Coordinates of C-alpha atoms and ligand atoms in Angstrom, one line a residue:
M1 CA -21.1 2.8 -24.3
K2 CA -17.5 2.7 -23.0
L3 CA -15.1 2.3 -19.8
Y4 CA -15.0 5.7 -18.3
V5 CA -11.2 5.7 -17.6
A6 CA -8.8 8.2 -18.4
S7 CA -6.1 7.4 -20.8
E8 CA -2.2 7.3 -20.2
E9 CA -1.9 9.8 -22.6
E10 CA -4.5 12.0 -20.8
I11 CA -2.9 11.6 -17.7
L12 CA 0.7 12.5 -19.1
S13 CA 0.0 15.6 -20.3
G14 CA -2.1 17.1 -17.6
K15 CA -5.5 16.6 -19.0
A16 CA -6.6 14.7 -15.7
T17 CA -6.8 17.6 -13.9
D18 CA -9.3 19.8 -11.8
V19 CA -10.3 23.0 -14.0
Y20 CA -9.1 25.5 -11.4
F21 CA -5.6 24.6 -12.5
V22 CA -6.1 25.0 -16.2
R23 CA -7.4 28.5 -15.5
T24 CA -4.8 29.5 -13.3
E25 CA -2.0 28.4 -15.8
N26 CA -3.6 30.4 -18.3
I27 CA -4.0 33.6 -15.8
L28 CA -0.1 33.1 -14.9
R29 CA 0.8 32.9 -18.5
K30 CA -1.2 35.9 -19.7
K31 CA 0.0 38.0 -16.8
G32 CA 3.8 37.2 -17.5
L33 CA 4.0 35.5 -14.2
D34 CA 4.8 31.9 -16.0
S35 CA 8.4 32.1 -15.1
V36 CA 8.0 32.8 -11.4
K37 CA 9.7 29.9 -9.9
V38 CA 8.2 27.6 -6.6
R39 CA 9.1 24.6 -4.4
M40 CA 6.0 23.0 -3.8
E41 CA 6.1 20.3 -0.5
F42 CA 4.1 17.2 -0.3
H43 CA 3.4 16.4 3.5
V44 CA 0.8 15.3 6.0
Y45 CA -0.2 17.3 8.9
S46 CA -2.7 14.7 10.6
L47 CA -2.9 11.1 10.3
P48 CA -6.3 9.3 11.1
E49 CA -6.8 8.5 14.7
G50 CA -4.7 6.0 16.1
Y51 CA -2.2 6.3 13.6
E52 CA 1.7 7.4 14.2
W53 CA 3.0 6.7 10.7
A54 CA 2.5 5.9 7.1
I55 CA 4.1 4.4 4.3
F56 CA 4.9 6.8 1.5
T57 CA 4.0 4.9 -1.9
G58 CA 3.1 5.8 -5.3
L59 CA 6.4 7.4 -6.4
E60 CA 7.3 5.8 -9.3
E61 CA 4.1 6.8 -11.1
V62 CA 4.4 10.1 -9.9
L63 CA 7.9 10.1 -11.5
K64 CA 6.3 8.9 -14.9
V65 CA 4.2 11.8 -14.9
L66 CA 6.8 14.3 -14.3
E67 CA 9.5 12.8 -16.7
G68 CA 10.2 15.3 -19.4
K69 CA 8.6 18.1 -17.7
P70 CA 10.9 21.1 -16.7
V71 CA 11.2 20.5 -13.0
D72 CA 13.5 19.1 -10.2
V73 CA 12.0 16.5 -8.1
W74 CA 13.4 15.5 -4.4
A75 CA 11.4 12.5 -2.8
L76 CA 11.7 10.1 0.1
P77 CA 12.3 6.6 -1.4
E78 CA 9.1 4.8 -2.5
G79 CA 8.3 2.8 1.0
T80 CA 9.7 5.0 3.4
L81 CA 7.6 5.2 6.7
F82 CA 6.9 8.9 7.9
K83 CA 5.0 10.7 10.2
P84 CA 3.2 14.1 10.4
F85 CA 4.9 17.5 9.5
E86 CA 7.7 15.6 7.5
P87 CA 8.4 16.2 3.9
L88 CA 7.6 13.6 1.2
M89 CA 8.3 15.3 -1.7
I90 CA 9.2 18.6 -3.3
I91 CA 8.9 19.8 -6.8
E92 CA 10.7 22.9 -8.0
G93 CA 10.0 24.6 -11.2
N94 CA 8.0 27.5 -12.7
Y95 CA 4.4 26.9 -11.4
A96 CA 2.7 27.2 -14.5
D97 CA 4.5 24.4 -15.7
F98 CA 3.2 22.1 -13.4
A99 CA 0.3 23.5 -11.7
V100 CA -2.0 21.3 -13.9
F101 CA -0.4 18.1 -12.4
E102 CA -1.2 18.8 -9.0
T103 CA -4.1 16.6 -9.2
T104 CA -3.0 13.7 -10.6
I105 CA 0.1 13.6 -8.3
L106 CA -2.2 13.9 -5.4
G107 CA -4.3 11.5 -6.4
I108 CA -1.5 9.0 -7.1
L109 CA 0.0 9.4 -3.6
R110 CA -2.9 9.6 -1.5
H111 CA -4.1 6.3 -3.2
Y112 CA -1.2 4.8 -3.4
T113 CA -0.1 5.5 0.4
S114 CA -3.3 5.1 1.7
I115 CA -3.4 1.3 0.6
S116 CA 0.1 0.6 1.6
T117 CA -0.3 2.1 5.0
A118 CA -3.5 0.1 5.6
T119 CA -1.7 -3.1 4.2
A120 CA 1.6 -2.4 6.4
R121 CA -0.6 -2.1 9.4
V122 CA -2.5 -5.1 8.7
K123 CA 0.8 -7.2 8.2
R124 CA 2.5 -5.7 11.2
L125 CA -0.7 -6.9 13.5
A126 CA -0.7 -10.4 11.5
R127 CA 3.1 -10.9 12.7
D128 CA 4.5 -13.7 10.7
R129 CA 1.0 -14.9 9.4
T130 CA 0.5 -14.7 5.8
V131 CA -1.7 -11.8 4.4
L132 CA -3.1 -11.8 0.8
F133 CA -4.8 -8.9 -0.8
F134 CA -8.1 -10.1 -2.1
G135 CA -9.6 -6.6 -2.7
L136 CA -9.6 -6.1 -6.5
R137 CA -13.4 -7.0 -6.8
V138 CA -14.1 -4.0 -4.7
L139 CA -12.4 -1.7 -7.3
H140 CA -12.8 -0.5 -10.7
P141 CA -10.7 -2.6 -13.1
A142 CA -8.7 -0.2 -14.6
I143 CA -6.6 0.2 -11.3
Q144 CA -6.1 -3.4 -10.6
P145 CA -2.5 -3.3 -11.2
M146 CA -2.4 -0.1 -9.1
A147 CA -3.8 -1.6 -6.2
D148 CA -2.2 -4.6 -6.5
R149 CA 1.0 -3.1 -6.2
A150 CA 0.3 -0.9 -3.6
A151 CA -0.7 -3.6 -1.3
Y152 CA 2.2 -5.6 -2.3
I153 CA 4.8 -3.2 -1.5
G154 CA 3.1 -2.2 1.7
G155 CA 3.9 -5.3 2.8
A156 CA 1.1 -8.0 1.6
D157 CA 2.5 -11.4 1.2
G158 CA 0.5 -12.0 -2.1
V159 CA -2.2 -10.5 -4.2
S160 CA -4.7 -12.2 -6.7
G161 CA -4.6 -10.1 -9.6
V162 CA -3.7 -12.0 -13.0
L163 CA -2.2 -8.6 -14.4
S164 CA 0.4 -8.5 -11.3
E165 CA 2.7 -10.9 -12.9
K166 CA 2.8 -8.7 -16.0
Y167 CA 2.9 -5.3 -14.2
I168 CA 5.1 -6.1 -10.9
N169 CA 6.5 -9.3 -11.9
V170 CA 4.7 -11.0 -8.9
K171 CA 3.2 -14.6 -9.5
P172 CA -1.0 -14.2 -8.1
K173 CA -2.2 -16.1 -5.1
G174 CA -5.5 -17.3 -4.9
T175 CA -8.0 -20.3 -3.7
M176 CA -11.1 -21.4 -5.2
P177 CA -14.6 -19.3 -5.4
H178 CA -17.6 -20.7 -3.8
A179 CA -19.0 -20.7 -7.7
L180 CA -17.0 -23.5 -8.4
I181 CA -18.2 -25.6 -5.3
I182 CA -21.9 -24.5 -6.3
V183 CA -21.5 -25.5 -9.8
F184 CA -20.0 -29.2 -9.0
G185 CA -23.0 -29.3 -6.6
S186 CA -20.7 -31.1 -4.4
Q187 CA -17.5 -29.8 -2.3
T188 CA -15.5 -33.2 -2.9
E189 CA -15.9 -33.3 -6.6
A190 CA -15.1 -29.5 -6.8
W191 CA -11.7 -30.1 -4.8
K192 CA -11.0 -33.1 -6.6
A193 CA -11.3 -31.3 -10.2
F194 CA -9.1 -28.5 -8.7
D195 CA -6.5 -31.1 -7.4
E196 CA -6.7 -32.9 -10.8
V197 CA -6.8 -29.8 -13.2
V198 CA -4.9 -26.8 -11.5
E199 CA -0.7 -26.8 -11.9
K200 CA 1.1 -28.9 -9.2
E201 CA 2.9 -25.9 -8.0
V202 CA -0.3 -24.1 -6.8
P203 CA -0.9 -25.3 -3.2
R204 CA -4.3 -26.9 -2.8
I205 CA -6.6 -24.6 -0.6
A206 CA -9.8 -26.2 0.2
L207 CA -12.7 -23.7 0.8
V208 CA -14.5 -25.5 3.6
D209 CA -17.9 -23.3 4.4
T210 CA -20.3 -24.1 1.3
F211 CA -22.8 -26.3 2.3
Y212 CA -21.8 -27.9 5.8
D213 CA -20.2 -26.5 9.0
E214 CA -16.5 -25.5 8.5
R215 CA -15.6 -28.5 10.9
E216 CA -16.8 -30.9 9.0
E217 CA -16.0 -29.7 5.2
A218 CA -12.4 -29.1 6.7
L219 CA -12.1 -32.9 7.6
M220 CA -14.0 -34.1 4.8
A221 CA -11.2 -31.8 2.3
A222 CA -8.4 -33.4 4.3
K223 CA -9.7 -36.9 4.2
L224 CA -9.6 -36.3 0.3
L225 CA -6.7 -34.9 -0.5
K226 CA -4.4 -35.8 2.5
E227 CA -1.1 -34.7 2.5
K228 CA -1.3 -32.9 -0.8
L229 CA -3.9 -30.4 1.1
Y230 CA -1.9 -27.2 2.3
A231 CA -4.9 -25.4 3.7
V232 CA -8.2 -25.0 4.1
R233 CA -9.9 -21.6 3.8
L234 CA -12.8 -20.3 6.0
D235 CA -14.7 -17.6 4.3
T236 CA -17.6 -18.0 6.8
P237 CA -21.0 -16.1 6.0
S238 CA -22.0 -13.3 8.2
S239 CA -25.0 -14.8 9.2
R240 CA -23.2 -17.8 10.4
R241 CA -20.6 -16.2 12.3
G242 CA -21.3 -16.4 15.8
D243 CA -17.7 -16.5 16.9
M244 CA -15.1 -17.1 14.3
L245 CA -12.4 -17.7 16.8
K246 CA -14.3 -20.5 18.5
I247 CA -14.9 -22.0 14.7
V248 CA -11.6 -21.5 13.9
K249 CA -10.2 -23.3 17.2
E250 CA -12.9 -26.2 16.2
V251 CA -11.3 -26.8 13.1
R252 CA -8.0 -26.6 14.2
W253 CA -8.6 -29.3 16.7
T254 CA -10.7 -31.6 14.3
L255 CA -8.0 -31.6 11.8
D256 CA -5.3 -32.2 14.7
I257 CA -6.9 -35.0 16.3
N258 CA -7.6 -36.8 13.0
G259 CA -3.4 -36.5 12.0
F260 CA -3.9 -33.4 9.9
S261 CA -1.8 -31.2 11.7
H262 CA -0.2 -30.0 8.4
V263 CA -3.3 -28.6 7.1
K264 CA -3.1 -24.6 7.7
I265 CA -6.4 -22.6 8.0
F266 CA -6.7 -19.3 6.3
V267 CA -9.5 -17.0 6.9
S268 CA -11.6 -14.4 4.9
G269 CA -14.3 -12.3 4.4
G270 CA -14.5 -9.0 6.4
I271 CA -11.2 -9.2 7.9
N272 CA -10.1 -5.8 9.5
E273 CA -7.2 -5.0 11.9
K274 CA -9.7 -6.3 14.9
S275 CA -10.1 -9.7 13.8
I276 CA -6.5 -10.2 12.9
V277 CA -5.8 -9.6 16.4
K278 CA -8.2 -11.7 17.6
L279 CA -7.4 -14.8 15.2
R280 CA -3.9 -14.3 14.4
D281 CA -2.6 -16.9 17.1
Y282 CA -5.0 -19.5 15.4
V283 CA -4.7 -19.2 12.0
D284 CA -2.0 -19.3 9.1
G285 CA -3.3 -16.6 7.1
F286 CA -5.7 -13.9 6.1
G287 CA -7.3 -13.0 2.7
V288 CA -8.1 -9.4 2.9
G289 CA -10.1 -7.2 1.1
T290 CA -12.3 -4.4 1.4
S291 CA -10.3 -3.3 4.5
I292 CA -7.3 -2.6 2.5
A293 CA -8.8 -1.6 -0.9
F294 CA -10.9 1.2 0.7
P295 CA -8.8 2.5 3.5
K296 CA -8.6 5.2 5.9
S297 CA -7.4 8.3 3.8
I298 CA -3.8 9.4 4.3
D299 CA -4.4 13.1 3.5
I300 CA -1.5 14.0 1.6
S301 CA -1.6 17.9 0.7
A302 CA 0.4 20.1 -1.9
D303 CA 1.5 23.4 -0.9
I304 CA 4.1 26.0 -2.3
V305 CA 6.6 27.0 0.2
E306 CA 9.4 28.9 -1.1
V307 CA 9.6 31.0 -3.9
F308 CA 12.6 32.2 -5.9
I309 CA 12.8 35.9 -5.7
N310 CA 16.0 38.0 -6.4
D311 CA 18.5 34.9 -6.9
K312 CA 17.4 33.3 -3.9
W313 CA 14.8 31.0 -2.2
V314 CA 12.2 33.1 -0.1
P315 CA 10.0 30.7 2.3
R316 CA 6.5 31.6 1.6
A317 CA 3.5 29.6 2.6
K318 CA -0.4 30.0 3.3
R319 CA -1.0 30.1 7.0
G320 CA -1.4 26.7 8.8
K321 CA 1.6 25.6 6.7
L322 CA 5.4 25.8 7.8
P323 CA 7.1 28.0 5.2
G324 CA 10.3 26.7 3.4
A325 CA 11.1 23.3 1.5
K326 CA 12.4 20.8 4.1
Q327 CA 14.5 17.6 4.6
L328 CA 13.9 14.9 6.9
Y329 CA 16.8 13.6 8.7
V330 CA 16.7 9.8 10.3
C331 CA 18.9 7.8 12.4
P332 CA 19.8 4.8 10.4
N333 CA 19.7 2.9 13.8
H334 CA 16.8 4.3 15.7
I335 CA 13.7 5.0 13.2
N336 CA 12.3 7.2 15.7
E337 CA 15.0 9.5 15.8
R338 CA 14.0 12.0 13.3
V339 CA 14.6 15.8 12.6
V340 CA 13.0 18.0 9.9
G341 CA 15.4 20.9 8.5
L342 CA 15.6 23.1 5.6
L343 CA 16.4 21.4 2.2
S344 CA 18.5 24.5 1.3
R345 CA 20.6 24.1 4.2
N346 CA 22.1 20.7 4.0
E347 CA 22.3 20.4 7.7
K348 CA 24.0 17.8 9.7
H349 CA 22.1 16.1 12.9
T350 CA 23.5 13.2 15.2
C351 CA 21.2 11.1 16.7
K352 CA 20.7 11.5 20.5
L353 CA 20.8 8.0 21.3
C354 CA 23.7 6.5 19.4
Y355 CA 25.4 9.8 18.0
S356 CA 25.3 8.1 14.5
Q357 CA 25.1 10.7 11.6
M358 CA 21.4 11.3 10.6
K359 CA 20.7 10.4 6.8
P360 CA 19.1 12.9 4.8
M361 CA 16.0 11.0 3.5
L362 CA 14.7 13.2 0.4
V363 CA 17.0 12.6 -2.3
K364 CA 16.7 14.0 -5.9
Y365 CA 14.9 11.8 -8.3
I366 CA 14.3 14.4 -11.3
E367 CA 16.6 17.1 -12.7
N368 CA 15.1 19.1 -15.5
G369 CA 12.6 16.3 -16.3
K370 CA 15.6 13.7 -16.4
I371 CA 15.2 10.7 -14.0
L372 CA 18.6 10.5 -11.8
R373 CA 17.9 7.0 -10.4
K374 CA 17.4 3.4 -11.2
L375 CA 14.1 2.9 -9.3
P376 CA 13.6 -0.4 -7.0
S377 CA 11.7 -3.5 -7.8
A378 CA 8.3 -4.2 -6.2
D379 CA 10.2 -6.8 -4.0
E380 CA 12.8 -4.6 -2.9
I381 CA 10.3 -1.8 -1.9
R382 CA 8.1 -4.6 0.0
N383 CA 11.4 -5.8 2.2
Y384 CA 12.3 -2.0 2.6
V385 CA 8.9 -1.4 4.1
L386 CA 8.7 -4.6 6.0
N387 CA 11.9 -3.9 7.6
Q388 CA 10.8 -0.5 8.9
I389 CA 7.6 -1.5 10.2
F390 CA 8.6 -4.4 12.0
K391 CA 11.3 -2.3 13.8
L392 CA 8.3 -0.4 15.7
P393 CA 5.7 -1.6 18.1
E394 CA 2.4 -2.9 16.9
P395 CA 0.0 0.1 15.8
S396 CA -3.0 0.9 18.2
I397 CA -6.2 -0.2 16.8
N398 CA -9.5 1.6 17.4
Ligands
PCP1 C1 -14.8 -13.0 -1.1 C2 -13.3 -13.7 -1.3 C3 -12.5 -12.9 -0.5 C4 -13.3 -12.2 0.2 C5 -14.6 -11.9 -0.1 C6 -12.8 -10.7 0.4 O1 -15.7 -13.8 -0.8 O2 -13.8 -15.0 -0.9 O3 -11.9 -13.6 0.2 O4 -13.5 -10.3 1.6 P1 -13.5 -8.6 2.0 O5 -13.7 -7.8 1.0 O6 -14.6 -8.5 2.9 O7 -12.5 -8.6 2.8 P2 -17.2 -14.0 -1.7 O8 -17.6 -12.8 -2.3 O9 -17.7 -15.1 -0.9 O10 -16.8 -14.9 -3.0 P3 -16.3 -16.4 -3.6 O11 -17.7 -17.0 -3.3 O12 -16.1 -15.7 -5.1 O13 -15.1 -16.8 -3.0

């Protein structure tokens, strides 16, 4: 028996790969093509239906993989919003030296970017309501820190994983499981015990759907904990969800007329973009699991787009892909004013709305294996993401 998890050593040494890359490296070395220098570009040519943008994340882990390898790397800073056909990252080096890492790098970028993008959309739709990521239970535990980090930097206000404190310096947030109430056999005893035992700085959020109607249990919790009760959480089972909005409104009304307007309402269980839009004006926060943990896939792909021949870079790519390693220019004042040019041309572009100089977004992170920049914290990346997504209209939902 064992845990079926690739070790850090296996990942960093290129063993977590598809066999055809191992064979490719072998062939190139045997045939003397191991010093053919290329530029490989990472990009997305189409997004899921209804998506106009995505959030590029996973860079820190990719840099960890490529550190010390004989390559140069340019990339968008982690957390940058991007659109189809824009370059996300470029690796320059002898293809034989980094071919085996393609699977790992794509896996990191696609998984991260998909989770962060789903979170960013959810957060944008939730507006100023709290979004907590409760999705660890649907994932393999080996990637808990990664999933919490991807959701947090994607804009979640909190994550539930205990390991998040160690890995991303973010204190985990959570309420209480139904199991606690079942074991006590009484909601009030369980809420009381929670209040007695749990550290004072943890907000008292009572789960109010276990035995009775949410309206009744919410009132019971408020009467019991009074001003100490921060919020109630409704995780109403699907068999009882006639109309969640009506249930929420009834709970709000009942708390208010009984003098408990300070008690907030959180909802969880099956929350997705649609339910957020429906409930956001009546609740204070959402606990979101599956719809973030199993997001729509952001299909990042990697293609060789330039080859170094006779001392110069020559655009060369498979059909269907635009040859040439690219740079993305974005206006600092208008996030939708964007131009793609060739990386090696070092172009200058002016915003047609405000005439500002547009900013080249890909920056060099690695030179011959050496990391060139200090990387931002999870909080810095999260703020960067929120700053961008709230400049844009709400995403349309299907
Ligand atoms: C879970 C927990 C989270 C929910 C599911 C995430 O509820 O309360 O808030 O849900 P999602 O994946 O559907 O978005 P339960 O499974 O009822 O767990 P517990 O009884 O432990 O609270």
